[in-house]
Amino acid sequence: MSLSRPTVQLIASRRFGDARGWFTEVYSVPAFEKLGISCTFVQDNHSLSVPAYTLRGLHFQTPPRGQDKLVRCIRGRIFDVAVDIRKGSPTYGQWVGAELSADNGHQLFVPVGFAHGFVTLEDNCEVSYKCSDSYAPDSDGGIRWDDPAIGSGGIDWPLPAGTIPELSAKDAVQPLLADFDSPFPYDGRPLAPLA
């Protein structure tokens, strides 16, 4: 299969600062093409999660309306996760995660074929993300955030002991990975640890 599709990437944007504050370029077509990311983004989303330990995910859109996502936290801190759900992938069901914050300015690129979710690590977190396709309710999908089969033991969400995250009614009843028949083909690039 073609290796032209990028995999999950953690992107650290360079900040230029002085006594006034700082400036950063969060997205540029030429810069992202150098990273192997050449999708066209067509929709920007922005969410506010008021209570700490609000968990949103794990979400995706199925083909032909799959979405590449470029995620950043513009207020507060989140732990952002991508799970490989590409049929036939040697890393199927494995996950990677990273802290994204307003302070560190990091972004996570999550390509088509990966479920995405995050948990807020403090109150009043705002997350902004670009998508390569617009929202399509008929293609909306998800898997359980606490499925123990993911990564052979579940995602290691940074939740305090005994904490149950704030969930939407939909996210509380998403199917398990074992009950999901993936429509996403493997593209030849296994999931790799984040740099």
PDB file of N, CA, C and O in Angstrom, residues 56-130:
ATOM      1  N   ARG A  56     -13.913  13.647  26.318  1.00  0.00           N
ATOM      2  CA  ARG A  56     -14.638  13.664  25.043  1.00  0.00           C
ATOM      3  C   ARG A  56     -13.979  12.636  24.130  1.00  0.00           C
ATOM      4  O   ARG A  56     -12.816  12.761  23.782  1.00  0.00           O
ATOM      5  N   GLY A  57     -14.723  11.612  23.743  1.00  0.00           N
ATOM      6  CA  GLY A  57     -14.148  10.613  22.862  1.00  0.00           C
ATOM      7  C   GLY A  57     -14.551   9.206  23.276  1.00  0.00           C
ATOM      8  O   GLY A  57     -15.245   9.032  24.273  1.00  0.00           O
ATOM      9  N   LEU A  58     -14.120   8.302  22.494  1.00  0.00           N
ATOM     10  CA  LEU A  58     -13.188   8.336  21.371  1.00  0.00           C
ATOM     11  C   LEU A  58     -13.996   8.416  20.071  1.00  0.00           C
ATOM     12  O   LEU A  58     -14.817   7.543  19.816  1.00  0.00           O
ATOM     13  N   HIS A  59     -13.749   9.417  19.244  1.00  0.00           N
ATOM     14  CA  HIS A  59     -14.599   9.722  18.093  1.00  0.00           C
ATOM     15  C   HIS A  59     -13.852   9.586  16.759  1.00  0.00           C
ATOM     16  O   HIS A  59     -12.640   9.721  16.706  1.00  0.00           O
ATOM     17  N   PHE A  60     -14.630   9.398  15.714  1.00  0.00           N
ATOM     18  CA  PHE A  60     -14.121   9.379  14.335  1.00  0.00           C
ATOM     19  C   PHE A  60     -15.303   9.517  13.394  1.00  0.00           C
ATOM     20  O   PHE A  60     -16.462   9.402  13.814  1.00  0.00           O
ATOM     21  N   GLN A  61     -15.014   9.767  12.120  1.00  0.00           N
ATOM     22  CA  GLN A  61     -16.012   9.683  11.053  1.00  0.00           C
ATOM     23  C   GLN A  61     -15.565   8.607  10.080  1.00  0.00           C
ATOM     24  O   GLN A  61     -14.381   8.522   9.748  1.00  0.00           O
ATOM     25  N   THR A  62     -16.530   7.783   9.647  1.00  0.00           N
ATOM     26  CA  THR A  62     -16.226   6.684   8.743  1.00  0.00           C
ATOM     27  C   THR A  62     -16.140   7.157   7.292  1.00  0.00           C
ATOM     28  O   THR A  62     -16.694   8.195   6.937  1.00  0.00           O
ATOM     29  N   PRO A  63     -15.440   6.376   6.452  1.00  0.00           N
ATOM     30  CA  PRO A  63     -15.371   6.698   5.028  1.00  0.00           C
ATOM     31  C   PRO A  63     -16.769   6.696   4.422  1.00  0.00           C
ATOM     32  O   PRO A  63     -17.624   5.957   4.896  1.00  0.00           O
ATOM     33  N   PRO A  64     -17.018   7.506   3.437  1.00  0.00           N
ATOM     34  CA  PRO A  64     -16.050   8.375   2.750  1.00  0.00           C
ATOM     35  C   PRO A  64     -15.895   9.746   3.388  1.00  0.00           C
ATOM     36  O   PRO A  64     -15.339  10.657   2.771  1.00  0.00           O
ATOM     37  N   ARG A  65     -16.351   9.918   4.619  1.00  0.00           N
ATOM     38  CA  ARG A  65     -16.322  11.225   5.283  1.00  0.00           C
ATOM     39  C   ARG A  65     -15.310  11.275   6.429  1.00  0.00           C
ATOM     40  O   ARG A  65     -15.458  12.034   7.369  1.00  0.00           O
ATOM     41  N   GLY A  66     -14.268  10.438   6.333  1.00  0.00           N
ATOM     42  CA  GLY A  66     -13.240  10.435   7.368  1.00  0.00           C
ATOM     43  C   GLY A  66     -12.596  11.805   7.535  1.00  0.00           C
ATOM     44  O   GLY A  66     -12.560  12.594   6.590  1.00  0.00           O
ATOM     45  N   GLN A  67     -12.096  12.057   8.730  1.00  0.00           N
ATOM     46  CA  GLN A  67     -11.512  13.360   9.033  1.00  0.00           C
ATOM     47  C   GLN A  67     -10.082  13.230   9.560  1.00  0.00           C
ATOM     48  O   GLN A  67      -9.835  12.505  10.520  1.00  0.00           O
ATOM     49  N   ASP A  68      -9.154  13.951   8.929  1.00  0.00           N
ATOM     50  CA  ASP A  68      -7.867  14.240   9.540  1.00  0.00           C
ATOM     51  C   ASP A  68      -8.143  15.385  10.508  1.00  0.00           C
ATOM     52  O   ASP A  68      -8.934  16.284  10.203  1.00  0.00           O
ATOM     53  N   LYS A  69      -7.484  15.367  11.676  1.00  0.00           N
ATOM     54  CA  LYS A  69      -7.686  16.427  12.662  1.00  0.00           C
ATOM     55  C   LYS A  69      -6.337  16.987  13.114  1.00  0.00           C
ATOM     56  O   LYS A  69      -5.363  16.246  13.253  1.00  0.00           O
ATOM     57  N   LEU A  70      -6.316  18.290  13.349  1.00  0.00           N
ATOM     58  CA  LEU A  70      -5.161  18.963  13.924  1.00  0.00           C
ATOM     59  C   LEU A  70      -5.663  19.656  15.182  1.00  0.00           C
ATOM     60  O   LEU A  70      -6.425  20.618  15.117  1.00  0.00           O
ATOM     61  N   VAL A  71      -5.242  19.135  16.347  1.00  0.00           N
ATOM     62  CA  VAL A  71      -5.833  19.497  17.633  1.00  0.00           C
ATOM     63  C   VAL A  71      -4.855  20.314  18.465  1.00  0.00           C
ATOM     64  O   VAL A  71      -3.669  19.973  18.558  1.00  0.00           O
ATOM     65  N   ARG A  72      -5.373  21.369  19.106  1.00  0.00           N
ATOM     66  CA  ARG A  72      -4.557  22.130  20.054  1.00  0.00           C
ATOM     67  C   ARG A  72      -5.426  22.637  21.193  1.00  0.00           C
ATOM     68  O   ARG A  72      -6.635  22.823  21.040  1.00  0.00           O
ATOM     69  N   CYS A  73      -4.813  22.825  22.325  1.00  0.00           N
ATOM     70  CA  CYS A  73      -5.487  23.350  23.512  1.00  0.00           C
ATOM     71  C   CYS A  73      -5.101  24.815  23.641  1.00  0.00           C
ATOM     72  O   CYS A  73      -3.915  25.134  23.737  1.00  0.00           O
ATOM     73  N   ILE A  74      -6.089  25.697  23.639  1.00  0.00           N
ATOM     74  CA  ILE A  74      -5.783  27.129  23.669  1.00  0.00           C
ATOM     75  C   ILE A  74      -6.054  27.765  25.035  1.00  0.00           C
ATOM     76  O   ILE A  74      -5.737  28.930  25.246  1.00  0.00           O
ATOM     77  N   ARG A  75      -6.616  26.969  25.951  1.00  0.00           N
ATOM     78  CA  ARG A  75      -6.788  27.417  27.337  1.00  0.00           C
ATOM     79  C   ARG A  75      -6.769  26.196  28.234  1.00  0.00           C
ATOM     80  O   ARG A  75      -7.521  25.246  28.008  1.00  0.00           O
ATOM     81  N   GLY A  76      -5.894  26.182  29.228  1.00  0.00           N
ATOM     82  CA  GLY A  76      -5.809  25.049  30.140  1.00  0.00           C
ATOM     83  C   GLY A  76      -4.896  23.957  29.632  1.00  0.00           C
ATOM     84  O   GLY A  76      -3.958  24.201  28.857  1.00  0.00           O
ATOM     85  N   ARG A  77      -5.189  22.699  30.055  1.00  0.00           N
ATOM     86  CA  ARG A  77      -4.367  21.532  29.701  1.00  0.00           C
ATOM     87  C   ARG A  77      -5.281  20.343  29.442  1.00  0.00           C
ATOM     88  O   ARG A  77      -6.248  20.120  30.171  1.00  0.00           O
ATOM     89  N   ILE A  78      -4.924  19.547  28.430  1.00  0.00           N
ATOM     90  CA  ILE A  78      -5.642  18.308  28.145  1.00  0.00           C
ATOM     91  C   ILE A  78      -4.637  17.185  27.920  1.00  0.00           C
ATOM     92  O   ILE A  78      -3.465  17.430  27.615  1.00  0.00           O
ATOM     93  N   PHE A  79      -5.113  15.947  28.071  1.00  0.00           N
ATOM     94  CA  PHE A  79      -4.365  14.775  27.630  1.00  0.00           C
ATOM     95  C   PHE A  79      -5.089  14.272  26.400  1.00  0.00           C
ATOM     96  O   PHE A  79      -6.255  13.878  26.464  1.00  0.00           O
ATOM     97  N   ASP A  80      -4.411  14.335  25.247  1.00  0.00           N
ATOM     98  CA  ASP A  80      -5.016  14.054  23.945  1.00  0.00           C
ATOM     99  C   ASP A  80      -4.548  12.689  23.444  1.00  0.00           C
ATOM    100  O   ASP A  80      -3.361  12.365  23.557  1.00  0.00           O
ATOM    101  N   VAL A  81      -5.473  11.895  22.893  1.00  0.00           N
ATOM    102  CA  VAL A  81      -5.210  10.488  22.572  1.00  0.00           C
ATOM    103  C   VAL A  81      -5.670  10.155  21.149  1.00  0.00           C
ATOM    104  O   VAL A  81      -6.700  10.650  20.686  1.00  0.00           O
ATOM    105  N   ALA A  82      -4.897   9.297  20.488  1.00  0.00           N
ATOM    106  CA  ALA A  82      -5.287   8.718  19.198  1.00  0.00           C
ATOM    107  C   ALA A  82      -5.141   7.200  19.295  1.00  0.00           C
ATOM    108  O   ALA A  82      -4.141   6.699  19.817  1.00  0.00           O
ATOM    109  N   VAL A  83      -6.152   6.465  18.791  1.00  0.00           N
ATOM    110  CA  VAL A  83      -6.172   5.003  18.817  1.00  0.00           C
ATOM    111  C   VAL A  83      -6.231   4.495  17.384  1.00  0.00           C
ATOM    112  O   VAL A  83      -7.095   4.907  16.599  1.00  0.00           O
ATOM    113  N   ASP A  84      -5.339   3.585  17.031  1.00  0.00           N
ATOM    114  CA  ASP A  84      -5.298   2.997  15.687  1.00  0.00           C
ATOM    115  C   ASP A  84      -6.489   2.063  15.500  1.00  0.00           C
ATOM    116  O   ASP A  84      -6.637   1.066  16.216  1.00  0.00           O
ATOM    117  N   ILE A  85      -7.362   2.379  14.542  1.00  0.00           N
ATOM    118  CA  ILE A  85      -8.529   1.528  14.246  1.00  0.00           C
ATOM    119  C   ILE A  85      -8.541   1.119  12.774  1.00  0.00           C
ATOM    120  O   ILE A  85      -9.602   0.853  12.203  1.00  0.00           O
ATOM    121  N   ARG A  86      -7.361   1.008  12.158  1.00  0.00           N
ATOM    122  CA  ARG A  86      -7.256   0.599  10.760  1.00  0.00           C
ATOM    123  C   ARG A  86      -7.171  -0.921  10.669  1.00  0.00           C
ATOM    124  O   ARG A  86      -6.259  -1.537  11.222  1.00  0.00           O
ATOM    125  N   LYS A  87      -8.115  -1.498   9.965  1.00  0.00           N
ATOM    126  CA  LYS A  87      -8.169  -2.961   9.821  1.00  0.00           C
ATOM    127  C   LYS A  87      -6.880  -3.486   9.189  1.00  0.00           C
ATOM    128  O   LYS A  87      -6.423  -2.971   8.169  1.00  0.00           O
ATOM    129  N   GLY A  88      -6.295  -4.495   9.823  1.00  0.00           N
ATOM    130  CA  GLY A  88      -5.063  -5.101   9.306  1.00  0.00           C
ATOM    131  C   GLY A  88      -3.802  -4.416   9.779  1.00  0.00           C
ATOM    132  O   GLY A  88      -2.701  -4.880   9.471  1.00  0.00           O
ATOM    133  N   SER A  89      -3.904  -3.340  10.527  1.00  0.00           N
ATOM    134  CA  SER A  89      -2.707  -2.650  11.015  1.00  0.00           C
ATOM    135  C   SER A  89      -2.036  -3.493  12.091  1.00  0.00           C
ATOM    136  O   SER A  89      -2.704  -4.027  12.979  1.00  0.00           O
ATOM    137  N   PRO A  90      -0.700  -3.593  12.062  1.00  0.00           N
ATOM    138  CA  PRO A  90      -0.005  -4.321  13.127  1.00  0.00           C
ATOM    139  C   PRO A  90      -0.111  -3.614  14.479  1.00  0.00           C
ATOM    140  O   PRO A  90       0.180  -4.213  15.509  1.00  0.00           O
ATOM    141  N   THR A  91      -0.551  -2.351  14.464  1.00  0.00           N
ATOM    142  CA  THR A  91      -0.727  -1.614  15.721  1.00  0.00           C
ATOM    143  C   THR A  91      -2.214  -1.338  15.996  1.00  0.00           C
ATOM    144  O   THR A  91      -2.541  -0.428  16.759  1.00  0.00           O
ATOM    145  N   TYR A  92      -3.093  -2.159  15.401  1.00  0.00           N
ATOM    146  CA  TYR A  92      -4.532  -1.998  15.626  1.00  0.00           C
ATOM    147  C   TYR A  92      -4.841  -2.061  17.124  1.00  0.00           C
ATOM    148  O   TYR A  92      -4.355  -2.941  17.836  1.00  0.00           O
ATOM    149  N   GLY A  93      -5.631  -1.098  17.596  1.00  0.00           N
ATOM    150  CA  GLY A  93      -6.017  -1.068  19.000  1.00  0.00           C
ATOM    151  C   GLY A  93      -4.984  -0.450  19.927  1.00  0.00           C
ATOM    152  O   GLY A  93      -5.228  -0.318  21.121  1.00  0.00           O
ATOM    153  N   GLN A  94      -3.830  -0.058  19.392  1.00  0.00           N
ATOM    154  CA  GLN A  94      -2.813   0.611  20.215  1.00  0.00           C
ATOM    155  C   GLN A  94      -3.083   2.111  20.229  1.00  0.00           C
ATOM    156  O   GLN A  94      -3.766   2.642  19.349  1.00  0.00           O
ATOM    157  N   TRP A  95      -2.531   2.794  21.209  1.00  0.00           N
ATOM    158  CA  TRP A  95      -2.788   4.222  21.348  1.00  0.00           C
ATOM    159  C   TRP A  95      -1.514   4.989  21.663  1.00  0.00           C
ATOM    160  O   TRP A  95      -0.530   4.423  22.127  1.00  0.00           O
ATOM    161  N   VAL A  96      -1.577   6.293  21.391  1.00  0.00           N
ATOM    162  CA  VAL A  96      -0.551   7.240  21.819  1.00  0.00           C
ATOM    163  C   VAL A  96      -1.274   8.443  22.414  1.00  0.00           C
ATOM    164  O   VAL A  96      -2.431   8.709  22.085  1.00  0.00           O
ATOM    165  N   GLY A  97      -0.593   9.138  23.309  1.00  0.00           N
ATOM    166  CA  GLY A  97      -1.187  10.318  23.919  1.00  0.00           C
ATOM    167  C   GLY A  97      -0.130  11.331  24.302  1.00  0.00           C
ATOM    168  O   GLY A  97       1.044  10.988  24.484  1.00  0.00           O
ATOM    169  N   ALA A  98      -0.568  12.576  24.433  1.00  0.00           N
ATOM    170  CA  ALA A  98       0.343  13.658  24.807  1.00  0.00           C
ATOM    171  C   ALA A  98      -0.439  14.763  25.501  1.00  0.00           C
ATOM    172  O   ALA A  98      -1.632  14.950  25.230  1.00  0.00           O
ATOM    173  N   GLU A  99       0.257  15.468  26.374  1.00  0.00           N
ATOM    174  CA  GLU A  99      -0.368  16.638  26.982  1.00  0.00           C
ATOM    175  C   GLU A  99      -0.253  17.813  26.029  1.00  0.00           C
ATOM    176  O   GLU A  99       0.837  18.133  25.546  1.00  0.00           O
ATOM    177  N   LEU A 100      -1.395  18.428  25.758  1.00  0.00           N
ATOM    178  CA  LEU A 100      -1.446  19.662  24.982  1.00  0.00           C
ATOM    179  C   LEU A 100      -1.917  20.747  25.930  1.00  0.00           C
ATOM    180  O   LEU A 100      -2.863  20.539  26.700  1.00  0.00           O
ATOM    181  N   SER A 101      -1.286  21.905  25.877  1.00  0.00           N
ATOM    182  CA  SER A 101      -1.689  22.973  26.783  1.00  0.00           C
ATOM    183  C   SER A 101      -1.530  24.327  26.110  1.00  0.00           C
ATOM    184  O   SER A 101      -0.802  24.471  25.113  1.00  0.00           O
ATOM    185  N   ALA A 102      -2.176  25.314  26.701  1.00  0.00           N
ATOM    186  CA  ALA A 102      -1.993  26.684  26.224  1.00  0.00           C
ATOM    187  C   ALA A 102      -0.547  27.104  26.424  1.00  0.00           C
ATOM    188  O   ALA A 102       0.002  27.861  25.626  1.00  0.00           O
ATOM    189  N   ASP A 103       0.096  26.590  27.469  1.00  0.00           N
ATOM    190  CA  ASP A 103       1.492  26.957  27.743  1.00  0.00           C
ATOM    191  C   ASP A 103       2.476  26.322  26.766  1.00  0.00           C
ATOM    192  O   ASP A 103       3.388  26.982  26.290  1.00  0.00           O
ATOM    193  N   ASN A 104       2.305  25.011  26.459  1.00  0.00           N
ATOM    194  CA  ASN A 104       3.317  24.382  25.596  1.00  0.00           C
ATOM    195  C   ASN A 104       3.041  24.579  24.108  1.00  0.00           C
ATOM    196  O   ASN A 104       3.936  24.412  23.291  1.00  0.00           O
ATOM    197  N   GLY A 105       1.806  24.899  23.730  1.00  0.00           N
ATOM    198  CA  GLY A 105       1.494  25.178  22.329  1.00  0.00           C
ATOM    199  C   GLY A 105       1.569  23.987  21.399  1.00  0.00           C
ATOM    200  O   GLY A 105       1.473  24.133  20.181  1.00  0.00           O
ATOM    201  N   HIS A 106       1.730  22.775  21.930  1.00  0.00           N
ATOM    202  CA  HIS A 106       1.830  21.586  21.074  1.00  0.00           C
ATOM    203  C   HIS A 106       0.494  21.281  20.400  1.00  0.00           C
ATOM    204  O   HIS A 106      -0.569  21.600  20.925  1.00  0.00           O
ATOM    205  N   GLN A 107       0.580  20.632  19.246  1.00  0.00           N
ATOM    206  CA  GLN A 107      -0.588  20.189  18.501  1.00  0.00           C
ATOM    207  C   GLN A 107      -0.448  18.695  18.209  1.00  0.00           C
ATOM    208  O   GLN A 107       0.675  18.199  18.068  1.00  0.00           O
ATOM    209  N   LEU A 108      -1.585  18.011  18.093  1.00  0.00           N
ATOM    210  CA  LEU A 108      -1.564  16.601  17.712  1.00  0.00           C
ATOM    211  C   LEU A 108      -2.283  16.461  16.385  1.00  0.00           C
ATOM    212  O   LEU A 108      -3.439  16.885  16.248  1.00  0.00           O
ATOM    213  N   PHE A 109      -1.575  15.878  15.399  1.00  0.00           N
ATOM    214  CA  PHE A 109      -2.198  15.563  14.126  1.00  0.00           C
ATOM    215  C   PHE A 109      -2.717  14.134  14.200  1.00  0.00           C
ATOM    216  O   PHE A 109      -1.956  13.208  14.486  1.00  0.00           O
ATOM    217  N   VAL A 110      -4.028  13.969  13.975  1.00  0.00           N
ATOM    218  CA  VAL A 110      -4.692  12.664  14.050  1.00  0.00           C
ATOM    219  C   VAL A 110      -5.285  12.373  12.674  1.00  0.00           C
ATOM    220  O   VAL A 110      -6.276  12.991  12.285  1.00  0.00           O
ATOM    221  N   PRO A 111      -4.697  11.448  11.908  1.00  0.00           N
ATOM    222  CA  PRO A 111      -5.197  11.196  10.567  1.00  0.00           C
ATOM    223  C   PRO A 111      -6.439  10.302  10.548  1.00  0.00           C
ATOM    224  O   PRO A 111      -6.818   9.689  11.558  1.00  0.00           O
ATOM    225  N   VAL A 112      -7.065  10.225   9.387  1.00  0.00           N
ATOM    226  CA  VAL A 112      -8.162   9.295   9.156  1.00  0.00           C
ATOM    227  C   VAL A 112      -7.687   7.895   9.534  1.00  0.00           C
ATOM    228  O   VAL A 112      -6.547   7.519   9.268  1.00  0.00           O
ATOM    229  N   GLY A 113      -8.570   7.124  10.188  1.00  0.00           N
ATOM    230  CA  GLY A 113      -8.221   5.767  10.593  1.00  0.00           C
ATOM    231  C   GLY A 113      -7.828   5.664  12.049  1.00  0.00           C
ATOM    232  O   GLY A 113      -7.432   4.588  12.512  1.00  0.00           O
ATOM    233  N   PHE A 114      -7.946   6.774  12.764  1.00  0.00           N
ATOM    234  CA  PHE A 114      -7.636   6.797  14.193  1.00  0.00           C
ATOM    235  C   PHE A 114      -8.813   7.408  14.944  1.00  0.00           C
ATOM    236  O   PHE A 114      -9.375   8.415  14.516  1.00  0.00           O
ATOM    237  N   ALA A 115      -9.175   6.784  16.067  1.00  0.00           N
ATOM    238  CA  ALA A 115     -10.173   7.381  16.948  1.00  0.00           C
ATOM    239  C   ALA A 115      -9.463   8.420  17.812  1.00  0.00           C
ATOM    240  O   ALA A 115      -8.310   8.230  18.201  1.00  0.00           O
ATOM    241  N   HIS A 116     -10.167   9.494  18.116  1.00  0.00           N
ATOM    242  CA  HIS A 116      -9.568  10.609  18.855  1.00  0.00           C
ATOM    243  C   HIS A 116     -10.388  10.943  20.088  1.00  0.00           C
ATOM    244  O   HIS A 116     -11.619  10.884  20.063  1.00  0.00           O
ATOM    245  N   GLY A 117      -9.705  11.286  21.162  1.00  0.00           N
ATOM    246  CA  GLY A 117     -10.378  11.747  22.368  1.00  0.00           C
ATOM    247  C   GLY A 117      -9.417  12.486  23.266  1.00  0.00           C
ATOM    248  O   GLY A 117      -8.195  12.429  23.088  1.00  0.00           O
ATOM    249  N   PHE A 118      -9.984  13.197  24.242  1.00  0.00           N
ATOM    250  CA  PHE A 118      -9.139  13.887  25.215  1.00  0.00           C
ATOM    251  C   PHE A 118      -9.867  14.008  26.543  1.00  0.00           C
ATOM    252  O   PHE A 118     -11.095  13.935  26.613  1.00  0.00           O
ATOM    253  N   VAL A 119      -9.058  14.191  27.590  1.00  0.00           N
ATOM    254  CA  VAL A 119      -9.589  14.483  28.918  1.00  0.00           C
ATOM    255  C   VAL A 119      -8.964  15.791  29.369  1.00  0.00           C
ATOM    256  O   VAL A 119      -7.767  16.040  29.160  1.00  0.00           O
ATOM    257  N   THR A 120      -9.788  16.656  29.981  1.00  0.00           N
ATOM    258  CA  THR A 120      -9.276  17.923  30.482  1.00  0.00           C
ATOM    259  C   THR A 120      -8.594  17.686  31.830  1.00  0.00           C
ATOM    260  O   THR A 120      -9.032  16.859  32.619  1.00  0.00           O
ATOM    261  N   LEU A 121      -7.528  18.423  32.068  1.00  0.00           N
ATOM    262  CA  LEU A 121      -6.742  18.254  33.288  1.00  0.00           C
ATOM    263  C   LEU A 121      -6.952  19.392  34.278  1.00  0.00           C
ATOM    264  O   LEU A 121      -6.358  19.394  35.356  1.00  0.00           O
ATOM    265  N   GLU A 122      -7.766  20.356  33.902  1.00  0.00           N
ATOM    266  CA  GLU A 122      -8.134  21.449  34.796  1.00  0.00           C
ATOM    267  C   GLU A 122      -9.455  22.034  34.321  1.00  0.00           C
ATOM    268  O   GLU A 122      -9.960  21.654  33.263  1.00  0.00           O
ATOM    269  N   ASP A 123     -10.023  22.921  35.121  1.00  0.00           N
ATOM    270  CA  ASP A 123     -11.294  23.552  34.766  1.00  0.00           C
ATOM    271  C   ASP A 123     -11.128  24.484  33.569  1.00  0.00           C
ATOM    272  O   ASP A 123     -10.049  25.026  33.326  1.00  0.00           O
ATOM    273  N   ASN A 124     -12.233  24.684  32.857  1.00  0.00           N
ATOM    274  CA  ASN A 124     -12.334  25.704  31.803  1.00  0.00           C
ATOM    275  C   ASN A 124     -11.294  25.548  30.699  1.00  0.00           C
ATOM    276  O   ASN A 124     -10.583  26.490  30.360  1.00  0.00           O
ATOM    277  N   CYS A 125     -11.212  24.350  30.135  1.00  0.00           N
ATOM    278  CA  CYS A 125     -10.292  24.091  29.026  1.00  0.00           C
ATOM    279  C   CYS A 125     -10.987  24.370  27.695  1.00  0.00           C
ATOM    280  O   CYS A 125     -12.135  23.977  27.481  1.00  0.00           O
ATOM    281  N   GLU A 126     -10.246  25.011  26.818  1.00  0.00           N
ATOM    282  CA  GLU A 126     -10.744  25.247  25.459  1.00  0.00           C
ATOM    283  C   GLU A 126      -9.831  24.532  24.471  1.00  0.00           C
ATOM    284  O   GLU A 126      -8.603  24.621  24.565  1.00  0.00           O
ATOM    285  N   VAL A 127     -10.474  23.815  23.549  1.00  0.00           N
ATOM    286  CA  VAL A 127      -9.752  23.043  22.536  1.00  0.00           C
ATOM    287  C   VAL A 127     -10.221  23.517  21.168  1.00  0.00           C
ATOM    288  O   VAL A 127     -11.415  23.699  20.934  1.00  0.00           O
ATOM    289  N   SER A 128      -9.269  23.704  20.276  1.00  0.00           N
ATOM    290  CA  SER A 128      -9.561  24.121  18.913  1.00  0.00           C
ATOM    291  C   SER A 128      -8.947  23.092  17.977  1.00  0.00           C
ATOM    292  O   SER A 128      -7.809  22.666  18.188  1.00  0.00           O
ATOM    293  N   TYR A 129      -9.713  22.663  16.974  1.00  0.00           N
ATOM    294  CA  TYR A 129      -9.130  21.705  16.035  1.00  0.00           C
ATOM    295  C   TYR A 129      -9.687  21.867  14.639  1.00  0.00           C
ATOM    296  O   TYR A 129     -10.834  22.230  14.434  1.00  0.00           O
ATOM    297  N   LYS A 130      -8.790  21.624  13.689  1.00  0.00           N
ATOM    298  CA  LYS A 130      -9.115  21.671  12.267  1.00  0.00           C
ATOM    299  C   LYS A 130      -9.496  20.279  11.804  1.00  0.00           C
ATOM    300  O   LYS A 130      -8.933  19.297  12.268  1.00  0.00           O
TER     301      LYS A 130
END
